[in-house]
Tab-separated table of C-alpha atoms in Angstrom:
chain	number	residue	atom	x	y	z
K	1	MET	CA	-47.718	-183.635	-188.546
K	2	ARG	CA	-50.886	-182.245	-190.125
K	3	TYR	CA	-52.536	-178.982	-189.070
K	4	LEU	CA	-56.298	-179.425	-189.311
K	5	PRO	CA	-58.953	-176.689	-188.941
K	6	ALA	CA	-60.990	-177.064	-185.755
K	7	PRO	CA	-64.497	-176.580	-187.286
K	8	GLU	CA	-63.955	-179.257	-189.948
K	9	LEU	CA	-62.280	-181.618	-187.468
K	10	THR	CA	-65.190	-181.161	-185.051
K	11	LEU	CA	-67.698	-181.970	-187.800
K	12	PHE	CA	-65.652	-184.999	-188.859
K	13	CYS	CA	-65.528	-186.332	-185.274
K	14	GLN	CA	-69.242	-185.705	-184.823
K	15	GLN	CA	-69.905	-187.835	-187.904
K	16	LEU	CA	-67.638	-190.601	-186.584
K	17	PHE	CA	-69.381	-190.662	-183.199
K	18	HIS	CA	-72.819	-190.560	-184.820
K	19	ALA	CA	-71.944	-193.373	-187.215
K	20	ALA	CA	-70.648	-195.379	-184.262
K	21	GLY	CA	-74.055	-195.155	-182.601
K	22	LEU	CA	-74.576	-191.905	-180.664
K	23	SER	CA	-77.498	-189.627	-181.438
K	24	LEU	CA	-76.597	-186.600	-183.541
K	25	ASP	CA	-76.977	-184.258	-180.554
K	26	ASP	CA	-74.843	-186.411	-178.264
K	27	ALA	CA	-72.250	-186.869	-181.008
K	28	GLN	CA	-72.057	-183.066	-181.278
K	29	LEU	CA	-71.575	-182.679	-177.516
K	30	LEU	CA	-68.786	-185.261	-177.538
K	31	ALA	CA	-67.059	-183.801	-180.601
K	32	ASP	CA	-67.201	-180.259	-179.187
K	33	SER	CA	-65.732	-181.477	-175.900
K	34	VAL	CA	-62.952	-183.560	-177.440
K	35	ILE	CA	-61.837	-180.917	-179.929
K	36	GLY	CA	-62.286	-178.242	-177.271
K	37	SER	CA	-59.745	-180.074	-175.107
K	38	SER	CA	-57.232	-180.084	-177.953
K	39	LEU	CA	-57.902	-176.434	-178.730
K	40	ALA	CA	-56.937	-175.757	-175.129
K	41	GLY	CA	-53.666	-177.613	-175.672
K	42	HIS	CA	-54.568	-180.913	-174.019
K	43	ASP	CA	-54.328	-183.420	-176.870
K	44	SER	CA	-54.018	-186.314	-174.419
K	45	HIS	CA	-57.652	-185.638	-173.485
K	46	GLY	CA	-58.663	-184.546	-176.981
K	47	ILE	CA	-57.701	-185.810	-180.430
K	48	MET	CA	-55.835	-188.807	-178.998
K	49	LEU	CA	-59.072	-190.225	-177.517
K	50	VAL	CA	-61.276	-190.236	-180.628
K	51	GLY	CA	-60.385	-193.814	-181.554
K	52	ARG	CA	-60.946	-195.033	-178.011
K	53	TYR	CA	-64.398	-193.473	-177.840
K	54	VAL	CA	-65.440	-194.839	-181.243
K	55	LYS	CA	-64.320	-198.302	-180.147
K	56	GLU	CA	-66.232	-198.050	-176.856
K	57	ILE	CA	-69.420	-196.911	-178.602
K	58	ARG	CA	-69.260	-199.519	-181.374
K	59	GLY	CA	-68.309	-202.336	-179.039
K	60	GLY	CA	-71.082	-201.675	-176.552
K	61	GLU	CA	-68.614	-200.841	-173.791
K	62	ILE	CA	-70.746	-197.785	-173.045
K	63	GLU	CA	-74.439	-197.166	-173.622
K	64	LYS	CA	-75.335	-195.326	-176.798
K	65	GLU	CA	-78.134	-193.397	-175.074
K	66	CYS	CA	-77.356	-191.027	-172.216
K	67	ARG	CA	-79.593	-192.009	-169.298
K	68	LEU	CA	-79.264	-190.369	-165.884
K	69	THR	CA	-81.186	-191.703	-162.883
K	70	PHE	CA	-81.207	-190.273	-159.357
K	71	ASP	CA	-80.213	-192.405	-156.381
K	72	LYS	CA	-80.872	-189.412	-154.136
K	73	GLU	CA	-81.883	-185.832	-154.871
K	74	PHE	CA	-82.448	-182.781	-152.688
K	75	PRO	CA	-82.777	-179.106	-153.675
K	76	SER	CA	-79.026	-178.495	-153.600
K	77	THR	CA	-77.576	-182.008	-153.974
K	78	ALA	CA	-77.896	-185.154	-156.049
K	79	THR	CA	-76.330	-188.589	-156.305
K	80	ILE	CA	-76.681	-189.761	-159.900
K	81	ASN	CA	-76.285	-193.095	-161.661
K	82	ALA	CA	-75.120	-192.395	-165.225
K	83	ASN	CA	-75.893	-195.994	-166.244
K	84	ASN	CA	-72.615	-196.291	-168.175
K	85	SER	CA	-73.420	-193.317	-170.403
K	86	GLN	CA	-70.703	-191.665	-172.492
K	87	GLY	CA	-68.738	-189.582	-170.014
K	88	HIS	CA	-68.405	-186.263	-171.856
K	89	VAL	CA	-72.091	-186.216	-172.741
K	90	ALA	CA	-73.387	-187.185	-169.299
K	91	SER	CA	-70.950	-184.909	-167.459
K	92	GLN	CA	-71.992	-181.840	-169.429
K	93	ARG	CA	-75.615	-182.513	-168.515
K	94	VAL	CA	-74.768	-183.213	-164.878
K	95	THR	CA	-72.680	-180.029	-164.701
K	96	GLN	CA	-75.532	-177.935	-166.039
K	97	LEU	CA	-77.824	-179.531	-163.457
K	98	ALA	CA	-75.364	-178.579	-160.692
K	99	ILE	CA	-75.122	-175.023	-162.047
K	100	ASP	CA	-78.908	-174.703	-162.150
K	101	LYS	CA	-79.172	-175.945	-158.554
K	102	ALA	CA	-76.498	-173.495	-157.402
K	103	LEU	CA	-78.108	-170.551	-159.185
K	104	LYS	CA	-81.371	-171.387	-157.417
K	105	ASN	CA	-80.059	-172.403	-153.981
K	106	GLY	CA	-76.655	-170.717	-153.674
K	107	VAL	CA	-74.493	-173.855	-153.491
K	108	SER	CA	-74.836	-177.331	-154.965
K	109	THR	CA	-72.947	-180.605	-154.872
K	110	VAL	CA	-73.549	-183.445	-157.299
K	111	THR	CA	-71.849	-186.842	-157.450
K	112	VAL	CA	-72.028	-189.393	-160.255
K	113	HIS	CA	-71.179	-193.085	-160.620
K	114	ASN	CA	-71.307	-195.570	-163.507
K	115	LEU	CA	-69.998	-192.758	-165.713
K	116	GLY	CA	-67.918	-193.292	-168.844
K	117	HIS	CA	-64.563	-191.538	-169.211
K	118	LEU	CA	-65.286	-187.805	-169.005
K	119	GLY	CA	-62.070	-186.431	-170.507
K	120	ARG	CA	-60.603	-183.110	-169.377
K	121	LEU	CA	-61.959	-182.201	-165.945
K	122	GLY	CA	-61.332	-178.485	-166.513
K	123	THR	CA	-64.078	-178.458	-169.145
K	124	TYR	CA	-66.768	-178.757	-166.489
K	125	VAL	CA	-65.534	-176.149	-164.013
K	126	GLU	CA	-65.067	-173.811	-166.983
K	127	MET	CA	-68.751	-174.315	-167.843
K	128	ALA	CA	-69.657	-173.054	-164.368
K	129	ALA	CA	-67.228	-170.132	-164.534
K	130	MET	CA	-68.787	-169.027	-167.816
K	131	GLN	CA	-72.101	-168.804	-165.934
K	132	ASP	CA	-70.632	-166.643	-163.140
K	133	CYS	CA	-70.132	-169.440	-160.637
K	134	VAL	CA	-67.138	-170.942	-158.884
K	135	ALA	CA	-66.783	-174.724	-159.264
K	136	ILE	CA	-64.620	-177.398	-157.654
K	137	ALA	CA	-64.419	-180.886	-159.134
K	138	THR	CA	-62.562	-184.156	-158.891
K	139	ILE	CA	-62.865	-187.727	-160.144
K	140	ASN	CA	-61.566	-191.194	-159.443
K	141	ASN	CA	-61.433	-194.219	-161.751
K	142	HIS	CA	-64.345	-196.096	-160.207
K	143	GLY	CA	-62.104	-198.157	-157.943
K	144	GLY	CA	-59.674	-199.288	-160.641
K	145	ALA	CA	-57.254	-198.085	-163.294
K	146	THR	CA	-54.700	-197.220	-160.641
K	147	TRP	CA	-51.623	-195.683	-162.265
K	148	MET	CA	-49.749	-194.044	-159.408
K	149	ALA	CA	-47.591	-195.531	-156.682
K	150	PRO	CA	-48.111	-194.189	-153.147
K	151	PHE	CA	-45.258	-192.082	-151.834
K	152	GLY	CA	-42.544	-194.535	-150.805
K	153	GLY	CA	-44.071	-197.401	-152.811
K	154	THR	CA	-43.249	-199.046	-156.136
K	155	GLU	CA	-46.598	-200.543	-157.232
K	156	ARG	CA	-49.723	-198.768	-158.483
K	157	ARG	CA	-52.368	-198.092	-155.848
K	158	LEU	CA	-54.155	-194.868	-156.873
K	159	PRO	CA	-55.199	-193.028	-160.016
K	160	PRO	CA	-53.601	-189.570	-160.341
K	161	ASN	CA	-56.989	-188.174	-159.329
K	162	PRO	CA	-57.184	-184.600	-160.658
K	163	LEU	CA	-58.488	-181.473	-158.989
K	164	ALA	CA	-60.148	-178.722	-161.014
K	165	VAL	CA	-61.300	-175.283	-159.891
K	166	GLY	CA	-62.935	-172.662	-162.100
K	167	ALA	CA	-63.842	-169.026	-161.462
K	168	PRO	CA	-64.944	-166.088	-163.632
K	169	THR	CA	-62.875	-162.933	-164.000
K	170	GLY	CA	-65.035	-160.667	-166.121
K	171	GLY	CA	-62.060	-160.544	-168.498
K	172	GLU	CA	-60.898	-162.379	-171.598
K	173	PHE	CA	-60.723	-165.798	-169.967
K	174	PRO	CA	-61.925	-167.565	-166.796
K	175	LEU	CA	-59.510	-168.847	-164.191
K	176	VAL	CA	-59.169	-172.626	-164.498
K	177	LEU	CA	-56.970	-174.897	-162.414
K	178	ASP	CA	-56.877	-178.460	-163.740
K	179	MET	CA	-54.078	-180.445	-162.153
K	180	SER	CA	-53.210	-184.080	-161.745
K	181	ALA	CA	-52.083	-185.454	-158.394
K	182	SER	CA	-49.113	-186.963	-160.208
K	183	ASN	CA	-46.271	-185.064	-161.841
K	184	VAL	CA	-47.930	-185.755	-165.199
K	185	ALA	CA	-51.146	-187.220	-166.608
K	186	VAL	CA	-51.080	-190.713	-168.116
K	187	GLY	CA	-52.176	-189.348	-171.480
K	188	LYS	CA	-49.094	-187.175	-171.832
K	189	CYS	CA	-46.886	-190.253	-171.501
K	190	ILE	CA	-48.960	-191.991	-174.160
K	191	VAL	CA	-48.619	-188.960	-176.446
K	192	ALA	CA	-44.831	-188.940	-175.908
K	193	GLN	CA	-44.632	-192.650	-176.701
K	194	ALA	CA	-46.700	-192.156	-179.883
K	195	LYS	CA	-44.309	-189.407	-180.981
K	196	GLY	CA	-41.223	-191.452	-180.094
K	197	GLU	CA	-40.119	-188.861	-177.548
K	198	SER	CA	-38.429	-189.298	-174.194
K	199	ILE	CA	-39.973	-187.814	-171.055
K	200	PRO	CA	-38.580	-185.910	-168.041
K	201	ILE	CA	-36.926	-188.087	-165.410
K	202	ASP	CA	-39.434	-187.153	-162.701
K	203	TRP	CA	-42.591	-188.327	-164.506
K	204	ILE	CA	-42.672	-192.107	-164.013
K	205	LEU	CA	-41.066	-195.069	-162.263
K	206	ASP	CA	-40.079	-198.252	-164.087
K	207	PRO	CA	-41.419	-201.613	-162.791
K	208	ALA	CA	-38.546	-201.798	-160.298
K	209	GLY	CA	-39.368	-198.380	-158.847
K	210	ASN	CA	-36.592	-196.429	-160.560
K	211	PRO	CA	-37.177	-193.079	-162.345
K	212	THR	CA	-36.983	-193.406	-166.141
K	213	THR	CA	-37.240	-191.271	-169.291
K	214	ASP	CA	-38.800	-194.089	-171.384
K	215	PRO	CA	-42.602	-193.560	-171.561
K	216	SER	CA	-43.196	-197.138	-172.787
K	217	LEU	CA	-42.197	-198.459	-169.359
K	218	LEU	CA	-45.342	-196.953	-167.843
K	219	ILE	CA	-47.626	-199.238	-169.830
K	220	GLY	CA	-45.423	-202.344	-169.843
K	221	PRO	CA	-45.762	-205.209	-169.378
K	222	PRO	CA	-44.539	-205.263	-166.710
K	223	ALA	CA	-46.128	-201.945	-165.776
K	224	GLY	CA	-44.425	-198.965	-164.217
K	225	SER	CA	-46.183	-196.216	-162.280
K	226	LEU	CA	-46.644	-192.464	-162.168
K	227	ILE	CA	-44.656	-190.431	-159.651
K	228	PRO	CA	-46.866	-188.420	-157.232
K	229	LEU	CA	-46.870	-184.650	-157.557
K	230	GLY	CA	-43.815	-183.367	-155.715
K	231	GLY	CA	-41.524	-186.121	-156.926
K	232	GLN	CA	-39.028	-188.105	-154.925
K	233	VAL	CA	-38.672	-185.412	-152.240
K	234	ALA	CA	-42.158	-183.986	-151.714
K	235	GLY	CA	-44.348	-186.655	-153.298
K	236	HIS	CA	-46.237	-187.109	-150.042
K	237	LYS	CA	-48.236	-184.035	-151.091
K	238	GLY	CA	-49.433	-185.466	-154.404
K	239	TYR	CA	-50.084	-188.837	-152.796
K	240	ALA	CA	-52.238	-187.306	-150.052
K	241	LEU	CA	-54.102	-185.184	-152.614
K	242	ALA	CA	-54.895	-188.238	-154.755
K	243	PHE	CA	-55.954	-190.144	-151.643
K	244	MET	CA	-58.463	-187.519	-150.535
K	245	MET	CA	-59.753	-186.921	-154.057
K	246	ASP	CA	-60.412	-190.679	-154.202
K	247	ILE	CA	-62.594	-190.295	-151.123
K	248	LEU	CA	-64.645	-187.523	-152.748
K	249	GLY	CA	-64.813	-189.120	-156.192
K	250	GLY	CA	-65.287	-192.678	-154.924
K	251	ALA	CA	-66.802	-192.964	-151.459
K	252	LEU	CA	-69.191	-190.023	-151.811
K	253	SER	CA	-70.358	-190.923	-155.324
K	254	ARG	CA	-70.975	-194.677	-154.846
K	255	ALA	CA	-68.314	-195.382	-157.472
K	256	GLY	CA	-66.112	-196.950	-154.794
K	257	CYS	CA	-62.556	-196.093	-153.776
K	258	SER	CA	-59.463	-197.542	-155.437
K	259	HIS	CA	-58.889	-201.223	-154.710
K	260	THR	CA	-57.578	-202.888	-157.883
K	261	THR	CA	-55.021	-202.344	-160.627
K	262	ASP	CA	-57.476	-203.750	-163.200
K	263	TYR	CA	-58.362	-201.358	-166.005
K	264	VAL	CA	-61.698	-199.574	-165.525
K	265	SER	CA	-63.007	-197.184	-168.179
K	266	GLN	CA	-65.295	-195.273	-165.830
K	267	ASN	CA	-65.143	-192.283	-163.527
K	268	GLY	CA	-66.672	-191.379	-160.199
K	269	PHE	CA	-67.393	-187.635	-160.384
K	270	PHE	CA	-67.670	-185.034	-157.604
K	271	LEU	CA	-68.709	-181.447	-158.389
K	272	THR	CA	-69.521	-178.476	-156.165
K	273	VAL	CA	-70.812	-175.232	-157.688
K	274	ILE	CA	-71.050	-171.907	-155.816
K	275	LYS	CA	-73.204	-168.940	-156.842
K	276	ILE	CA	-70.928	-165.942	-156.295
K	277	GLU	CA	-73.711	-163.438	-155.778
K	278	ASN	CA	-74.877	-165.304	-152.671
K	279	PHE	CA	-71.599	-164.181	-151.072
K	280	VAL	CA	-70.384	-160.989	-152.775
K	281	ALA	CA	-71.401	-158.766	-155.665
K	282	LEU	CA	-70.255	-160.260	-158.952
K	283	ALA	CA	-68.509	-157.026	-159.959
K	284	ASP	CA	-66.518	-157.079	-156.706
K	285	PHE	CA	-65.504	-160.687	-157.301
K	286	HIS	CA	-64.351	-159.855	-160.833
K	287	LYS	CA	-62.389	-156.882	-159.502
K	288	GLU	CA	-60.595	-159.026	-156.915
K	289	ALA	CA	-59.817	-161.735	-159.467
K	290	GLN	CA	-58.368	-159.214	-161.916
K	291	GLN	CA	-56.399	-157.521	-159.135
K	292	LEU	CA	-54.840	-160.856	-158.164
K	293	ILE	CA	-53.921	-161.584	-161.772
K	294	ASP	CA	-52.291	-158.159	-162.130
K	295	TRP	CA	-50.483	-158.492	-158.790
K	296	CYS	CA	-48.931	-161.839	-159.715
K	297	LYS	CA	-47.953	-160.627	-163.182
K	298	SER	CA	-46.230	-157.600	-161.655
K	299	SER	CA	-43.491	-159.825	-160.205
K	300	PRO	CA	-40.048	-159.500	-161.816
K	301	LYS	CA	-39.437	-162.450	-164.148
K	302	VAL	CA	-36.733	-165.057	-163.794
K	303	ASP	CA	-36.611	-165.232	-167.601
K	304	ASP	CA	-37.856	-162.314	-169.717
K	305	SER	CA	-38.704	-164.700	-172.541
K	306	ARG	CA	-41.330	-166.469	-170.385
K	307	ASP	CA	-44.478	-164.689	-169.278
K	308	ILE	CA	-46.118	-165.133	-165.894
K	309	LEU	CA	-49.516	-166.660	-166.621
K	310	ALA	CA	-52.688	-166.920	-164.564
K	311	PRO	CA	-54.384	-170.333	-164.235
K	312	GLY	CA	-56.301	-170.938	-167.455
K	313	GLU	CA	-54.365	-168.351	-169.461
K	314	PHE	CA	-52.194	-170.955	-171.191
K	315	GLU	CA	-55.342	-172.670	-172.437
K	316	TYR	CA	-56.794	-169.333	-173.576
K	317	LEU	CA	-53.666	-168.400	-175.545
K	318	THR	CA	-53.317	-171.890	-177.002
K	319	ARG	CA	-56.942	-171.809	-178.103
K	320	LEU	CA	-56.394	-168.545	-179.979
K	321	GLU	CA	-53.277	-169.941	-181.655
K	322	ARG	CA	-54.877	-173.229	-182.680
K	323	ILE	CA	-58.030	-171.560	-183.978
K	324	ALA	CA	-55.793	-169.477	-186.234
K	325	ASP	CA	-53.245	-172.129	-187.255
K	326	GLY	CA	-55.173	-175.392	-186.947
K	327	LEU	CA	-54.788	-178.350	-184.604
K	328	PRO	CA	-51.515	-180.296	-184.878
K	329	VAL	CA	-52.419	-183.945	-185.482
K	330	PRO	CA	-49.705	-186.637	-185.806
K	331	GLU	CA	-49.708	-188.610	-189.056
K	332	SER	CA	-50.388	-191.840	-187.137
K	333	VAL	CA	-53.542	-190.299	-185.666
K	334	CYS	CA	-54.627	-189.018	-189.089
K	335	GLU	CA	-54.243	-192.534	-190.455
K	336	SER	CA	-56.371	-193.970	-187.641
K	337	TYR	CA	-59.053	-191.375	-188.417
K	338	ARG	CA	-58.947	-192.314	-192.102
K	339	GLN	CA	-59.392	-195.986	-191.264
K	340	MET	CA	-62.301	-195.284	-188.907
K	341	ALA	CA	-64.026	-193.178	-191.553
K	342	GLU	CA	-63.665	-195.977	-194.083
K	343	GLU	CA	-65.000	-198.594	-191.678
K	344	LEU	CA	-67.962	-196.440	-190.623
K	345	GLY	CA	-68.816	-195.080	-194.055
K	346	VAL	CA	-68.078	-191.484	-193.040
K	347	GLU	CA	-67.048	-188.991	-195.698
K	348	ASN	CA	-63.356	-188.136	-195.395
K	349	ILE	CA	-63.958	-184.363	-195.466
K	350	LEU	CA	-60.434	-183.699	-194.166
K	351	GLU	CA	-58.817	-185.615	-197.048
K	352	LEU	CA	-56.723	-187.629	-194.604
């Protein structure tokens, strides 16, 4: 394991993405987003995806230029075709559009289709929270890339469509919920497999529908499936959540709802942004948010060694730690970065 400084790693990734074909500005947006996800502790949506994105850009699997066109637009809504643009880049621009509409009109909802993989969903609701708005977002996988079995089933039928909610607090960090509708995100199983680690028994089912601790059985072949949030007893909750998020991310965005197990490297994106001051004074909202945080933290602890955290606080604390100590990057990932730099003629500033 190598511990790499975030500023240098961000610059290195920007150079990789630029050499692969993105404009310098778009490469910076993508690098900031990817490394930002890892700073927040979500490597499955951060450093582990650099190679995938370079491959997609170089291979023409996504468009090198971000181009957004409007299927429909009204003062507070829009349906947008991202024309297979890089997901992080397009989603940041779409999110800012939604924020601008909300700040002008009070509430906005924007949906997007033909959008490349957008990474960590919490990034976008956090953008809104940092501009004193509340945001609610979800995605689907554009009708495909189904990883999760329905409750009571053994074969993949749905993605673990995530739900993200962001809100400002006026304090050190915004509140951010970013949760999968499965017990775990696919990327965390991939990370565990890369590290040669076993996984908890309630994360995935093997191809026969049995719980397993072997992360390789998710990918196959033959393929296993993710267990819905709630597990073997209460998985109907995660299944229903994924189902309804598929409606918002698929049917409302023109991306289409899940219908195939074929791999699809695109997202349908749904985002609603709310201007707080159209409902209550911002200071009052901050006061209520802080009061709720304090109230929950006042509970006696089951284990004194584990703090009670507010949503988004783990990411805040992890970010502080990783800024100070560097990002932990597995040797196998460092080697893949070194090879990409050599192939693309990028200076190996990290001495990988």
